CSV table of N, CA and C in Angstrom, one decimal:
chain,number,residue,atom,x,y,z
A,1,ARG,N,30.3,80.3,81.6
A,1,ARG,CA,30.1,80.5,80.2
A,1,ARG,C,30.2,79.1,79.4
A,2,ALA,N,29.2,78.8,78.6
A,2,ALA,CA,29.2,77.5,77.9
A,2,ALA,C,30.0,77.6,76.7
A,3,ALA,N,30.7,76.5,76.4
A,3,ALA,CA,31.6,76.4,75.2
A,3,ALA,C,30.7,76.3,74.0
A,4,ARG,N,31.0,76.9,73.0
A,4,ARG,CA,30.2,76.8,71.7
A,4,ARG,C,31.1,76.2,70.6
A,5,GLU,N,30.6,75.3,69.9
A,5,GLU,CA,31.3,74.8,68.7
A,5,GLU,C,31.2,75.8,67.6
A,6,PRO,N,32.3,75.9,66.8
A,6,PRO,CA,32.2,76.8,65.7
A,6,PRO,C,31.2,76.3,64.6
A,7,GLU,N,30.4,77.2,64.1
A,7,GLU,CA,29.4,76.8,63.1
A,7,GLU,C,30.1,76.3,61.8
A,8,ALA,N,31.2,76.8,61.5
A,8,ALA,CA,31.9,76.4,60.3
A,8,ALA,C,32.3,75.0,60.3
A,9,ALA,N,32.4,74.3,61.5
A,9,ALA,CA,32.7,72.9,61.5
A,9,ALA,C,31.6,72.1,60.9
A,10,CYS,N,30.4,72.5,60.9
A,10,CYS,CA,29.3,71.7,60.3
A,10,CYS,C,29.0,72.0,58.9
A,11,THR,N,29.5,73.2,58.4
A,11,THR,CA,29.1,73.6,57.1
A,11,THR,C,29.7,72.9,55.9
A,12,PRO,N,31.0,72.5,56.0
A,12,PRO,CA,31.6,71.9,54.8
A,12,PRO,C,31.0,70.6,54.3
A,13,ARG,N,30.5,69.8,55.3
A,13,ARG,CA,29.9,68.6,54.9
A,13,ARG,C,28.4,68.7,54.6
A,14,ALA,N,27.8,69.8,54.9
A,14,ALA,CA,26.3,70.0,54.7
A,14,ALA,C,25.9,69.9,53.2
A,15,GLU,N,26.6,70.5,52.3
A,15,GLU,CA,26.3,70.5,50.9
A,15,GLU,C,26.3,69.1,50.3
A,16,PRO,N,27.4,68.3,50.5
A,16,PRO,CA,27.4,66.9,49.9
A,16,PRO,C,26.3,66.1,50.5
A,17,ILE,N,25.9,66.2,51.8
A,17,ILE,CA,24.8,65.4,52.3
A,17,ILE,C,23.5,65.8,51.6
A,18,VAL,N,23.3,67.1,51.4
A,18,VAL,CA,22.1,67.5,50.7
A,18,VAL,C,22.0,66.9,49.3
A,19,ALA,N,23.1,66.9,48.6
A,19,ALA,CA,23.2,66.3,47.2
A,19,ALA,C,23.0,64.8,47.3
A,20,GLU,N,23.6,64.1,48.3
A,20,GLU,CA,23.4,62.7,48.4
A,20,GLU,C,22.0,62.4,48.7
A,21,ARG,N,21.4,63.1,49.6
A,21,ARG,CA,20.0,62.9,50.0
A,21,ARG,C,19.1,63.1,48.8
A,22,SER,N,19.3,64.1,48.0
A,22,SER,CA,18.5,64.3,46.7
A,22,SER,C,18.7,63.1,45.8
A,23,ARG,N,19.9,62.6,45.6
A,23,ARG,CA,20.1,61.4,44.7
A,23,ARG,C,19.3,60.2,45.3
A,24,VAL,N,19.4,60.0,46.6
A,24,VAL,CA,18.7,58.8,47.1
A,24,VAL,C,17.1,59.0,46.9
A,25,VAL,N,16.6,60.1,47.2
A,25,VAL,CA,15.2,60.4,47.1
A,25,VAL,C,14.8,60.2,45.6
A,26,ASP,N,15.6,60.7,44.7
A,26,ASP,CA,15.3,60.6,43.3
A,26,ASP,C,15.2,59.2,42.8
A,27,LEU,N,15.9,58.3,43.4
A,27,LEU,CA,15.9,56.9,43.1
A,27,LEU,C,14.7,56.1,43.6
A,28,LEU,N,14.0,56.7,44.6
A,28,LEU,CA,12.8,56.1,45.2
A,28,LEU,C,11.6,56.4,44.4
A,29,GLY,N,10.6,55.5,44.5
A,29,GLY,CA,9.3,55.7,43.9
A,29,GLY,C,8.3,54.8,44.6
A,30,PRO,N,7.2,54.6,44.0
A,30,PRO,CA,6.2,53.7,44.5
A,30,PRO,C,6.5,52.2,44.4
A,31,THR,N,7.4,51.9,43.5
A,31,THR,CA,7.9,50.5,43.4
A,31,THR,C,9.0,50.2,44.3
A,32,PRO,N,8.9,49.1,45.1
A,32,PRO,CA,10.0,48.8,46.1
A,32,PRO,C,11.3,48.5,45.4
A,33,VAL,N,12.4,49.0,45.9
A,33,VAL,CA,13.7,48.8,45.4
A,33,VAL,C,14.6,48.3,46.5
A,34,PRO,N,15.6,47.5,46.2
A,34,PRO,CA,16.6,47.0,47.3
A,34,PRO,C,17.4,48.2,47.8
A,35,ILE,N,17.7,48.2,49.1
A,35,ILE,CA,18.5,49.2,49.7
A,35,ILE,C,19.9,49.2,49.1
A,36,ASP,N,20.4,48.0,48.8
A,36,ASP,CA,21.8,47.8,48.2
A,36,ASP,C,21.8,48.6,46.8
A,37,ASP,N,20.7,48.5,46.1
A,37,ASP,CA,20.7,49.2,44.8
A,37,ASP,C,20.7,50.8,45.0
A,38,LEU,N,20.1,51.2,46.0
A,38,LEU,CA,20.1,52.7,46.4
A,38,LEU,C,21.5,53.1,46.7
A,39,ILE,N,22.2,52.3,47.5
A,39,ILE,CA,23.6,52.6,47.8
A,39,ILE,C,24.5,52.7,46.6
A,40,ARG,N,24.4,51.6,45.8
A,40,ARG,CA,25.2,51.5,44.6
A,40,ARG,C,24.9,52.6,43.6
A,41,LEU,N,23.6,52.9,43.3
A,41,LEU,CA,23.2,53.8,42.3
A,41,LEU,C,23.4,55.3,42.7
A,42,SER,N,23.2,55.6,44.0
A,42,SER,CA,23.3,56.9,44.5
A,42,SER,C,24.8,57.4,44.6
A,43,GLY,N,25.7,56.4,44.8
A,43,GLY,CA,27.1,56.8,45.1
A,43,GLY,C,27.3,57.2,46.5
A,44,ALA,N,26.3,57.2,47.3
A,44,ALA,CA,26.4,57.6,48.7
A,44,ALA,C,26.9,56.5,49.6
A,45,SER,N,27.4,56.7,50.7
A,45,SER,CA,27.8,55.7,51.6
A,45,SER,C,26.6,55.0,52.2
A,46,ALA,N,26.8,53.7,52.6
A,46,ALA,CA,25.7,53.0,53.2
A,46,ALA,C,25.1,53.7,54.4
A,47,ALA,N,25.9,54.3,55.2
A,47,ALA,CA,25.5,55.1,56.4
A,47,ALA,C,24.6,56.2,56.0
A,48,THR,N,25.0,56.9,54.9
A,48,THR,CA,24.2,58.1,54.5
A,48,THR,C,22.8,57.6,53.9
A,49,VAL,N,22.8,56.6,53.1
A,49,VAL,CA,21.6,56.1,52.6
A,49,VAL,C,20.6,55.6,53.7
A,50,ARG,N,21.2,54.9,54.7
A,50,ARG,CA,20.3,54.5,55.8
A,50,ARG,C,19.8,55.6,56.6
A,51,MET,N,20.6,56.7,56.7
A,51,MET,CA,20.2,57.9,57.4
A,51,MET,C,19.0,58.6,56.7
A,52,VAL,N,19.1,58.7,55.4
A,52,VAL,CA,18.1,59.3,54.6
A,52,VAL,C,16.8,58.5,54.7
A,53,LEU,N,17.0,57.1,54.6
A,53,LEU,CA,15.8,56.3,54.7
A,53,LEU,C,15.1,56.4,56.0
A,54,LEU,N,15.9,56.5,57.1
A,54,LEU,CA,15.3,56.7,58.4
A,54,LEU,C,14.6,58.0,58.5
A,55,GLU,N,15.2,59.1,58.0
A,55,GLU,CA,14.5,60.4,58.0
A,55,GLU,C,13.1,60.3,57.3
A,56,LEU,N,13.1,59.6,56.1
A,56,LEU,CA,11.9,59.5,55.3
A,56,LEU,C,10.9,58.6,56.1
A,57,GLU,N,11.4,57.6,56.7
A,57,GLU,CA,10.5,56.7,57.5
A,57,GLU,C,9.8,57.5,58.7
A,58,LEU,N,10.6,58.2,59.4
A,58,LEU,CA,10.1,59.0,60.5
A,58,LEU,C,9.1,60.1,60.1
A,59,ALA,N,9.3,60.5,58.8
A,59,ALA,CA,8.4,61.5,58.3
A,59,ALA,C,7.1,60.9,57.7
A,60,GLY,N,7.1,59.6,57.7
A,60,GLY,CA,5.9,58.9,57.2
A,60,GLY,C,5.9,58.8,55.7
A,61,ARG,N,7.1,59.0,55.1
A,61,ARG,CA,7.1,59.0,53.6
A,61,ARG,C,7.7,57.7,53.0
A,62,LEU,N,8.1,56.7,53.8
A,62,LEU,CA,8.8,55.5,53.4
A,62,LEU,C,8.1,54.3,53.9
A,63,ASP,N,7.9,53.3,53.0
A,63,ASP,CA,7.4,52.0,53.4
A,63,ASP,C,8.6,51.0,53.3
A,64,ARG,N,8.7,50.1,54.3
A,64,ARG,CA,9.7,49.1,54.3
A,64,ARG,C,9.0,47.8,53.9
A,65,HIS,N,9.6,47.0,53.0
A,65,HIS,CA,9.0,45.7,52.6
A,65,HIS,C,10.0,44.6,53.0
A,66,GLY,N,9.6,43.4,52.9
A,66,GLY,CA,10.5,42.3,53.1
A,66,GLY,C,11.7,42.3,52.2
A,67,GLY,N,12.8,41.6,52.6
A,67,GLY,CA,13.9,41.5,51.7
A,67,GLY,C,14.7,42.8,51.5
A,68,SER,N,14.7,43.7,52.5
A,68,SER,CA,15.4,45.0,52.4
A,68,SER,C,14.9,45.8,51.2
A,69,LEU,N,13.7,45.8,50.9
A,69,LEU,CA,13.1,46.6,49.9
A,69,LEU,C,12.4,47.8,50.5
A,70,VAL,N,12.5,49.0,49.9
A,70,VAL,CA,11.9,50.2,50.4
A,70,VAL,C,11.2,50.9,49.2
A,71,SER,N,10.2,51.7,49.5
A,71,SER,CA,9.5,52.5,48.5
A,71,SER,C,8.9,53.8,49.2
A,72,LEU,N,8.6,54.8,48.4
A,72,LEU,CA,8.0,56.0,48.9
A,72,LEU,C,6.5,55.7,49.0
A,73,VAL,N,5.9,56.4,50.0
A,73,VAL,CA,4.5,56.3,50.2
A,73,VAL,C,3.8,57.3,49.3
């Protein structure tokens, strides 16, 4: 019998991540912005911002520019 992790262990952190993701995406647009500004203005951790940016990039919705600048496609 395989061990299963309780589902509740993942749930408490899920809502804040959704809120942080929304804040990061709301700060993005067609104009390139520095990643450091996204971290500062969103109030999310650097790790969370980078995770959101990676998700957007993998989905084909993010462009990376020189100098740590990013923008939505």
